[in-house]
Structures are given as structure tokens and as C-alpha cells.
Tab-separated table of C-alpha atoms (C1' of nucleotides) in Angstrom:
chain	number	residue	atom	x	y	z
A	171	UNK	CA	-1.656	2.118	-4.295
A	172	UNK	CA	2.253	1.996	-4.661
A	173	UNK	CA	4.254	-0.605	-3.973
A	174	UNK	CA	6.819	-0.486	-0.735
A	175	UNK	CA	10.329	-0.956	-2.572
A	176	UNK	CA	11.333	-1.606	0.556
A	177	UNK	CA	12.253	-5.761	0.207
A	178	UNK	CA	13.875	-4.834	-3.216
A	179	UNK	CA	15.339	-2.433	-2.047
A	180	UNK	CA	17.288	-3.872	0.485
A	181	UNK	CA	18.269	-6.940	-1.856
A	182	UNK	CA	19.483	-4.188	-4.277
A	183	UNK	CA	21.790	-2.661	-1.042
A	184	UNK	CA	23.212	-6.267	-0.598
A	185	UNK	CA	23.832	-6.619	-3.619
A	186	UNK	CA	26.452	-3.409	-3.902
A	187	UNK	CA	28.162	-4.365	-0.594
A	188	UNK	CA	29.256	-7.884	-1.885
A	189	UNK	CA	30.649	-6.245	-4.506
A	190	UNK	CA	32.224	-4.186	-2.874
A	191	UNK	CA	35.754	-5.757	-1.144
A	192	UNK	CA	35.913	-3.016	1.620
A	193	UNK	CA	32.796	-2.242	3.538
A	194	UNK	CA	30.499	1.071	2.009
A	195	UNK	CA	28.981	3.593	3.642
A	196	UNK	CA	25.238	4.435	4.071
A	197	UNK	CA	26.478	7.926	1.811
A	198	UNK	CA	27.793	4.932	-1.147
A	199	UNK	CA	25.207	3.310	-1.027
A	200	UNK	CA	22.393	5.880	-0.703
A	201	UNK	CA	23.762	7.472	-3.940
A	202	UNK	CA	22.978	4.093	-5.674
A	203	UNK	CA	19.463	4.160	-4.497
A	204	UNK	CA	18.667	8.122	-4.792
A	205	UNK	CA	17.874	8.442	-1.022
A	206	UNK	CA	19.333	9.637	2.424
A	207	UNK	CA	22.139	8.065	3.836
A	208	UNK	CA	18.812	8.142	6.783
A	209	UNK	CA	16.851	5.538	5.173
A	210	UNK	CA	20.008	2.703	3.392
A	211	UNK	CA	20.460	3.076	7.716
A	212	UNK	CA	16.679	2.594	8.638
A	213	UNK	CA	16.118	-0.364	6.294
A	214	UNK	CA	18.953	-1.840	7.180
A	215	UNK	CA	18.605	-2.057	11.071
A	216	UNK	CA	16.216	-5.438	10.721
A	217	UNK	CA	18.935	-7.242	8.798
A	218	UNK	CA	21.835	-6.598	11.306
A	219	UNK	CA	19.764	-7.460	14.229
A	220	UNK	CA	19.078	-10.801	11.747
A	221	UNK	CA	23.067	-10.761	11.337
A	222	UNK	CA	23.102	-10.581	7.555
A	223	UNK	CA	25.325	-7.895	7.742
A	224	UNK	CA	27.354	-5.689	10.165
A	225	UNK	CA	28.525	-1.788	10.415
A	226	UNK	CA	30.832	-0.402	11.744
A	227	UNK	CA	31.575	3.788	13.454
A	228	UNK	CA	33.836	5.546	12.489
A	229	UNK	CA	36.965	5.854	9.517
A	230	UNK	CA	36.860	2.922	6.800
A	231	UNK	CA	33.874	2.016	9.066
A	232	UNK	CA	29.826	1.270	6.616
A	233	UNK	CA	28.119	-2.158	6.287
A	234	UNK	CA	30.021	-5.755	6.046
A	235	UNK	CA	27.916	-8.716	5.193
A	236	UNK	CA	28.785	-11.231	7.944
A	237	UNK	CA	26.890	-13.685	6.381
A	238	UNK	CA	26.951	-17.176	3.567
A	239	UNK	CA	25.149	-15.448	0.701
A	240	UNK	CA	24.895	-19.801	-0.011
A	241	UNK	CA	23.075	-20.094	3.177
A	242	UNK	CA	20.281	-17.007	2.667
A	243	UNK	CA	17.314	-17.198	0.814
A	244	UNK	CA	15.592	-13.898	-0.037
A	245	UNK	CA	13.360	-15.594	2.498
A	246	UNK	CA	15.281	-14.720	4.772
A	247	UNK	CA	15.952	-10.852	3.625
A	248	UNK	CA	12.024	-10.691	3.759
A	249	UNK	CA	11.184	-11.924	7.562
A	250	UNK	CA	14.722	-9.157	8.846
A	251	UNK	CA	12.787	-6.669	6.965
A	252	UNK	CA	10.037	-7.208	9.222
A	253	UNK	CA	7.810	-9.571	6.847
A	254	UNK	CA	5.412	-6.124	4.943
A	255	UNK	CA	2.667	-6.767	3.640
A	256	UNK	CA	2.889	-9.657	0.526
A	257	UNK	CA	-0.699	-7.972	-0.743
A	258	UNK	CA	-2.202	-4.634	-1.871
A	259	UNK	CA	-6.072	-6.279	-1.323
A	260	UNK	CA	-7.595	-7.989	1.285
A	261	UNK	CA	-11.034	-7.671	3.438
A	262	UNK	CA	-12.352	-5.118	5.093
A	263	UNK	CA	-13.173	-6.256	8.672
A	264	UNK	CA	-12.184	-10.364	8.898
A	265	UNK	CA	-14.702	-10.625	12.113
A	266	UNK	CA	-17.943	-8.904	10.679
A	267	UNK	CA	-21.592	-10.034	12.154
A	268	UNK	CA	-22.682	-9.610	8.661
A	269	UNK	CA	-22.827	-13.656	7.186
A	270	UNK	CA	-22.775	-12.204	3.285
A	271	UNK	CA	-19.309	-10.631	4.907
A	272	UNK	CA	-18.268	-13.543	6.753
A	273	UNK	CA	-18.970	-16.116	2.654
A	274	UNK	CA	-16.839	-12.947	1.238
A	275	UNK	CA	-13.748	-13.281	3.733
A	276	UNK	CA	-14.088	-17.167	3.939
A	277	UNK	CA	-14.054	-16.595	0.150
A	278	UNK	CA	-10.839	-14.563	-1.151
A	279	UNK	CA	-8.836	-15.185	2.331
A	280	UNK	CA	-8.534	-18.377	0.773
A	281	UNK	CA	-7.312	-17.028	-2.393
A	282	UNK	CA	-5.282	-14.386	-0.749
A	283	UNK	CA	-3.391	-16.971	1.212
A	284	UNK	CA	-2.195	-18.970	-1.454
A	285	UNK	CA	-0.571	-16.054	-3.286
A	286	UNK	CA	1.189	-15.679	-0.863
A	287	UNK	CA	1.713	-18.985	0.471
A	288	UNK	CA	3.465	-19.596	-3.146
A	289	UNK	CA	5.766	-15.689	-3.133
A	290	UNK	CA	6.822	-17.096	0.277
A	291	UNK	CA	8.395	-21.042	-1.061
A	292	UNK	CA	9.753	-19.285	-4.347
A	293	UNK	CA	11.684	-16.439	-1.779
A	294	UNK	CA	12.900	-19.620	-0.273
A	295	UNK	CA	14.240	-21.699	-3.364
A	296	UNK	CA	16.215	-18.612	-4.257
A	297	UNK	CA	19.395	-18.608	-2.661
A	298	UNK	CA	21.352	-14.243	-2.904
A	299	UNK	CA	24.449	-16.166	-4.289
A	300	UNK	CA	21.978	-17.358	-6.869
A	301	UNK	CA	20.755	-14.030	-6.988
A	302	UNK	CA	24.552	-12.560	-6.681
A	303	UNK	CA	25.144	-14.678	-9.580
A	304	UNK	CA	22.374	-13.994	-12.050
A	305	UNK	CA	24.027	-10.010	-12.657
A	306	UNK	CA	25.465	-9.584	-15.654
A	307	UNK	CA	28.790	-8.008	-15.788
A	308	UNK	CA	28.999	-4.406	-17.460
A	309	UNK	CA	32.744	-3.170	-17.300
A	310	UNK	CA	31.887	0.643	-18.215
A	311	UNK	CA	29.300	-0.072	-14.798
A	312	UNK	CA	28.454	-2.607	-12.521
A	313	UNK	CA	28.063	-0.556	-9.864
A	314	UNK	CA	25.527	1.429	-10.462
B	272	UNK	CA	1.009	-0.622	4.945
B	273	UNK	CA	-2.819	-0.462	4.497
B	274	UNK	CA	-4.851	-2.919	2.279
B	275	UNK	CA	-7.396	-2.054	-0.337
B	276	UNK	CA	-10.301	-3.446	0.974
B	277	UNK	CA	-12.502	-2.332	-2.309
B	278	UNK	CA	-12.974	-5.364	-4.127
B	279	UNK	CA	-14.116	-7.206	-1.064
B	280	UNK	CA	-16.225	-4.891	0.031
B	281	UNK	CA	-17.361	-4.549	-4.088
B	282	UNK	CA	-18.449	-8.667	-3.218
B	283	UNK	CA	-20.375	-7.887	-0.128
B	284	UNK	CA	-22.380	-4.970	-1.351
B	285	UNK	CA	-23.310	-7.661	-4.424
B	286	UNK	CA	-24.216	-10.600	-2.471
B	287	UNK	CA	-26.310	-7.962	-0.241
B	288	UNK	CA	-27.898	-7.296	-3.491
B	289	UNK	CA	-28.690	-10.572	-4.607
B	290	UNK	CA	-29.931	-11.391	-1.442
B	291	UNK	CA	-32.486	-9.075	-1.741
B	292	UNK	CA	-35.941	-9.322	-3.494
B	293	UNK	CA	-36.606	-5.650	-4.540
B	294	UNK	CA	-33.343	-3.276	-5.448
B	295	UNK	CA	-31.714	-1.480	-2.935
B	296	UNK	CA	-30.284	2.194	-2.059
B	297	UNK	CA	-27.115	2.881	-1.474
B	298	UNK	CA	-28.038	4.311	1.711
B	299	UNK	CA	-29.008	0.908	2.954
B	300	UNK	CA	-25.810	-0.139	1.544
B	301	UNK	CA	-24.145	1.654	3.197
B	302	UNK	CA	-25.176	0.724	6.427
B	303	UNK	CA	-24.162	-2.437	6.047
B	304	UNK	CA	-20.659	-0.574	4.780
B	305	UNK	CA	-20.499	1.490	7.342
B	306	UNK	CA	-20.044	3.954	5.259
B	307	UNK	CA	-21.344	7.096	2.885
B	308	UNK	CA	-23.450	6.630	0.126
B	309	UNK	CA	-21.015	8.186	-2.243
B	310	UNK	CA	-18.589	5.583	-1.394
B	311	UNK	CA	-21.358	3.143	-2.961
B	312	UNK	CA	-21.649	4.975	-5.801
B	313	UNK	CA	-18.581	5.636	-6.641
B	314	UNK	CA	-17.251	1.894	-5.552
B	315	UNK	CA	-20.460	0.391	-7.693
B	316	UNK	CA	-19.673	2.788	-10.845
B	317	UNK	CA	-17.503	-0.152	-12.692
B	318	UNK	CA	-19.990	-2.861	-11.750
B	319	UNK	CA	-22.446	-0.653	-13.621
B	320	UNK	CA	-20.744	0.040	-17.044
B	321	UNK	CA	-19.429	-3.324	-17.187
B	322	UNK	CA	-22.920	-4.629	-16.770
B	323	UNK	CA	-22.995	-6.334	-13.554
B	324	UNK	CA	-25.333	-4.274	-12.108
B	325	UNK	CA	-28.206	-1.242	-12.894
B	326	UNK	CA	-29.253	1.829	-10.684
B	327	UNK	CA	-32.923	3.263	-11.339
B	328	UNK	CA	-33.208	7.501	-10.019
B	329	UNK	CA	-36.425	8.006	-8.558
B	330	UNK	CA	-39.131	6.012	-5.880
B	331	UNK	CA	-38.099	2.949	-5.687
B	332	UNK	CA	-35.275	3.657	-6.891
B	333	UNK	CA	-30.931	1.352	-5.986
B	334	UNK	CA	-30.111	-1.112	-7.329
B	335	UNK	CA	-30.129	-3.958	-8.824
B	336	UNK	CA	-28.283	-7.250	-10.262
B	337	UNK	CA	-27.830	-7.229	-14.251
B	338	UNK	CA	-26.088	-10.452	-15.173
B	339	UNK	CA	-26.315	-14.325	-15.078
B	340	UNK	CA	-24.912	-15.197	-10.928
B	341	UNK	CA	-24.053	-18.547	-12.678
B	342	UNK	CA	-21.492	-16.550	-15.233
B	343	UNK	CA	-19.981	-13.770	-13.451
B	344	UNK	CA	-16.429	-15.048	-11.277
B	345	UNK	CA	-14.277	-12.723	-9.321
B	346	UNK	CA	-12.346	-12.001	-12.432
B	347	UNK	CA	-15.302	-9.888	-13.876
B	348	UNK	CA	-15.542	-8.018	-10.754
B	349	UNK	CA	-11.955	-7.503	-9.721
B	350	UNK	CA	-11.714	-6.612	-13.675
B	351	UNK	CA	-14.808	-3.983	-12.886
B	352	UNK	CA	-12.891	-2.729	-10.277
B	353	UNK	CA	-10.383	-0.859	-12.504
B	354	UNK	CA	-7.674	-3.950	-11.319
B	355	UNK	CA	-6.420	-2.555	-8.558
B	356	UNK	CA	-2.485	-3.546	-7.931
B	357	UNK	CA	-2.905	-7.008	-5.599
B	358	UNK	CA	0.678	-6.665	-4.282
B	359	UNK	CA	1.436	-3.930	-2.152
B	360	UNK	CA	5.442	-4.985	-2.281
B	361	UNK	CA	7.572	-4.515	-6.039
B	362	UNK	CA	10.292	-2.899	-6.718
B	363	UNK	CA	11.262	0.924	-6.776
B	364	UNK	CA	12.453	1.436	-10.794
B	365	UNK	CA	12.140	-1.255	-13.547
B	366	UNK	CA	14.096	0.299	-16.340
B	367	UNK	CA	16.943	1.004	-13.752
B	368	UNK	CA	20.578	1.180	-15.761
B	369	UNK	CA	22.383	-0.251	-12.246
B	370	UNK	CA	23.293	-4.017	-13.514
B	371	UNK	CA	22.392	-4.859	-9.474
B	372	UNK	CA	19.127	-3.195	-9.392
B	373	UNK	CA	18.299	-5.186	-12.834
B	374	UNK	CA	19.603	-8.366	-10.825
B	375	UNK	CA	17.486	-7.719	-8.704
B	376	UNK	CA	14.336	-6.799	-10.176
B	377	UNK	CA	14.286	-9.926	-12.850
B	378	UNK	CA	15.050	-12.020	-10.544
B	379	UNK	CA	12.093	-11.081	-7.615
B	380	UNK	CA	9.837	-10.081	-11.188
B	381	UNK	CA	8.990	-13.384	-11.775
B	382	UNK	CA	7.710	-14.660	-8.318
B	383	UNK	CA	5.320	-11.520	-8.059
B	384	UNK	CA	3.687	-12.441	-11.544
B	385	UNK	CA	3.457	-16.231	-10.441
B	386	UNK	CA	2.055	-15.445	-7.217
B	387	UNK	CA	-0.542	-12.836	-8.969
B	388	UNK	CA	-1.222	-15.153	-12.418
B	389	UNK	CA	-2.184	-17.787	-9.432
B	390	UNK	CA	-4.267	-15.107	-7.327
B	391	UNK	CA	-6.128	-14.037	-10.732
B	392	UNK	CA	-6.166	-17.798	-12.002
B	393	UNK	CA	-8.464	-18.469	-8.329
B	394	UNK	CA	-10.487	-15.668	-9.011
B	395	UNK	CA	-11.510	-16.711	-12.336
B	396	UNK	CA	-12.370	-20.559	-10.842
B	397	UNK	CA	-15.392	-18.694	-8.066
B	398	UNK	CA	-18.528	-17.366	-9.944
B	399	UNK	CA	-20.985	-15.524	-7.803
B	400	UNK	CA	-23.003	-18.021	-7.565
B	401	UNK	CA	-20.662	-20.052	-5.973
B	402	UNK	CA	-19.794	-16.713	-3.410
B	403	UNK	CA	-24.187	-16.267	-2.666
B	404	UNK	CA	-24.111	-20.498	-2.299
B	405	UNK	CA	-21.117	-20.470	0.984
B	406	UNK	CA	-23.620	-18.254	2.866
B	407	UNK	CA	-24.878	-19.418	6.429
B	408	UNK	CA	-28.224	-18.930	6.653
B	409	UNK	CA	-29.130	-17.414	9.928
B	410	UNK	CA	-32.459	-16.270	10.012
B	411	UNK	CA	-32.216	-14.004	12.951
B	412	UNK	CA	-29.606	-12.186	10.949
B	413	UNK	CA	-28.742	-12.596	7.700
B	414	UNK	CA	-28.675	-8.813	6.457
B	415	UNK	CA	-25.956	-7.872	8.219
C	121	DG	C1'	43.392	14.054	24.001
C	122	DA	C1'	40.694	16.741	19.809
C	123	DC	C1'	39.265	15.912	15.459
C	124	DT	C1'	37.475	13.855	11.672
C	125	DT	C1'	34.088	10.055	9.790
C	126	DA	C1'	31.319	7.057	10.338
C	127	DT	C1'	26.602	4.903	12.266
C	128	DG	C1'	21.671	5.075	15.823
C	129	DT	C1'	18.369	6.766	16.408
C	130	DA	C1'	14.163	10.139	17.401
C	131	DA	C1'	11.812	14.128	15.832
C	132	DT	C1'	9.523	16.600	12.799
C	133	DA	C1'	8.413	17.743	7.774
C	134	DG	C1'	6.590	17.431	3.693
C	135	DT	C1'	3.867	14.870	0.210
C	136	DA	C1'	0.941	10.844	-1.834
C	137	DT	C1'	-3.031	8.126	-2.116
C	138	DA	C1'	-7.207	7.593	0.137
C	139	DA	C1'	-11.888	7.778	2.657
C	140	DG	C1'	-15.546	10.514	3.711
C	141	DT	C1'	-18.157	14.883	2.928
C	142	DT	C1'	-20.720	18.544	1.134
C	143	DA	C1'	-23.485	20.052	-2.570
C	144	DC	C1'	-26.004	20.361	-5.888
C	145	DA	C1'	-27.616	18.308	-11.511
C	146	DT	C1'	-30.248	14.943	-13.014
C	147	DG	C1'	-34.168	11.779	-13.356
C	148	DA	C1'	-38.398	8.848	-12.214
C	149	DA	C1'	-42.689	7.735	-9.958
C	150	DA	C1'	-45.787	9.229	-6.564
D	33	DT	C1'	-44.588	19.628	-8.588
D	34	DT	C1'	-42.603	17.256	-4.877
D	35	DT	C1'	-39.983	13.420	-3.327
D	36	DC	C1'	-36.671	10.199	-3.629
D	37	DA	C1'	-33.163	8.147	-5.699
D	38	DT	C1'	-28.399	8.604	-8.038
D	39	DG	C1'	-24.142	11.045	-10.806
D	40	DT	C1'	-20.599	13.473	-10.112
D	41	DA	C1'	-17.657	17.157	-9.200
D	42	DA	C1'	-15.251	20.128	-5.320
D	43	DC	C1'	-13.194	19.939	-0.484
D	44	DT	C1'	-11.755	18.341	3.643
D	45	DT	C1'	-9.401	14.169	6.700
D	46	DA	C1'	-6.903	10.755	7.525
D	47	DT	C1'	-3.392	7.991	7.537
D	48	DA	C1'	1.626	6.482	6.325
D	49	DC	C1'	5.104	6.493	3.163
D	50	DT	C1'	9.480	8.947	2.308
D	51	DA	C1'	12.884	12.300	3.346
D	52	DT	C1'	15.131	15.896	6.859
D	53	DT	C1'	17.101	17.293	10.568
D	54	DA	C1'	19.144	16.579	14.832
D	55	DC	C1'	21.803	15.050	17.598
D	56	DA	C1'	24.381	10.691	19.913
D	57	DT	C1'	27.473	7.472	20.277
D	58	DA	C1'	31.505	5.284	18.361
D	59	DA	C1'	35.916	4.227	16.248
D	60	DG	C1'	40.026	5.657	14.107
D	61	DT	C1'	43.428	9.516	12.584
D	62	DC	C1'	46.459	13.486	13.759
DNA sequence: GACTTATGTAATAGTATAAGTTACATGAAA
DNA sequence: TTTCATGTAACTTATACTATTACATAAGTC
């Protein structure tokens, strides 16, 4: 199964915006992401709705931050991209009448939820500021 | 993203086989799974290769266990279905030259691996015997 | 005020993966 | 030798994700 990289793509975009002294257009971001500007706008829609970024139209328009990097965690970003499914595996029919299938579901479900909970807990522990600080600056090539 | 239920499907099938005093045909299993016999055979191929089950051709043929339910864990089953991807989210390009993307990858990767590790640890702690014992028997309807 | 630049979003097209089906070969038991 | 069962390749759907096109909206420029 192919993994969705929407969550990390959005983080990547946020760092590009954070690193820029001016607004950044969807087109520039799309270049860095090697995709289409429309895809960028679509990915960022939830972040705008959640007040993490804003976007201006017209000349010198584009994206800029509207949140405190110290206050916002990866969990907030995760929610802003509409909390995509974390696990690639699951149960076929959680309301099966088959006792055997129910046993499988009950047993595996616990493990699945524990793993998801751990992951979300980790997200809550990492602020965007912390992520931003982890960048190893490179004078020759730090925009992409 | 649609979750793969191959792993839990195979567990479900194993319980059906474990619960039957005789061999079970792919056709019967397919009925319980509401799918096609060929899909069942395909799903079980890895389990046969790993010695967890065997299958006989011809009259009174079908599937039967060839492992000790006390010795085999969910992890063994997971490996036998070729260790499908556990997480539905990931990074786009783990070898990007962009320092910003690298920072995102490094940070999220840690969280992803921890969650995966936890899940696999849980799998290792659950034997098929334990799973089998968890079935709440129901005299009226215990095959499906 | 017309023009340029930018976003917003609906609609469409393209692509990849998984699931389901058909067809036929193999082999064991009746 | 007929029947029943698996093994597997090939093909067909189904579905979801990604990318693209098209056009409306709005802000700044000339």
C-alpha cells in the first residue's frame, strides 16, 4: 500500500513558509514539493481554516504564518489536515456477527489503538518551533 | 485511505480452521469471508510457505493447521502475510536534498518507527492460542 | 478602470493498487 | 476415470489518490 505523505508534505510547506521573510506563492511551494500549485492549495486549506496560516490574493500575495510556532504541535497540524488514517491495516467488518471474526477484531483493535495513541502522543510533544530548530542550515542550499 | 484487512482476515480464517475438526475448503472459508475462494488461497499462500497451515488436494482436501497454537504469535502471522505496511502515513522522499524536508523526515520518522515497534511488540505477545481462547462460544452460531 | 497576479474550488482526467473473476493445470481420493 | 480440491496466471473491475484544466474571485499595479 502506498503511504500518504500529506501530513509530512504540509509540515515541509510550513517550514518553507517559516523560513521565508515574505509571503510564499503556491507556485513556489509546488516547485519545492515537485507538484502542482492546486495540490498545494488543497493541502493547505485545512491549515488556513484552523488559523495556522493565511493566504493573500493578488500582487505580493501568497502564504504566511498566522500562528505561534511555539504553541502549535504536530498534532494540531495533523488535525488541520483532517486527521488522516494512521494505520494501513485494520479489520474488515467491525460489526460482524461471526464470533470468530469478533474475537480477531477485539484482540487486534486494542493493539491498533495503542499504537495510534502513542503516535498522536508523540505528535503532541513536538512543536513546530522544535521542528524548525532541527533544520541543519546550509548556506549553499537551504530553500531546497 | 482504505485499510487493508488481509492480516485480520487471515487470523479470522485461522480461527475457522482451528475450530473445525476436519479440513476446511477454500470455498467454505470464502463464504465466511464473503469473498472468492481464489482470494482465500492467495491470502493463505504465505502461511503455507511458513508452515503454519497445510492444504490437501482432492476429496476431503482443504486447509488444516500444521503449527502449535501456543507457539505461534500474531507477529508470525504478520510475517507470513509478507509484513504489510503498518502505517498509512509516511514521508514523500526520504532522500531529499532539501534541508527542510530532511528535518521533517527525521522528526516524523522517529515517531513512526516507535509506533510500528509498539504494534509489532503487541503482536509478539499474543499467541494464536490466546486469540482462540478469547472466542465467546455461542451454541447457535459459532461458525459464522 | 483595465491589467496583472494571486488564490479558491469544481470538474475532469490520469494512474496505481487492491480485489474479484475466469480459466486451466495439477494431484488425490472415490 | 471421474470427481473434488488446490495452485496460479491472466484478466477485469473497483476505488482512491494525484494531477491538471478551467474559471471565478479578489487584491494590487499601471
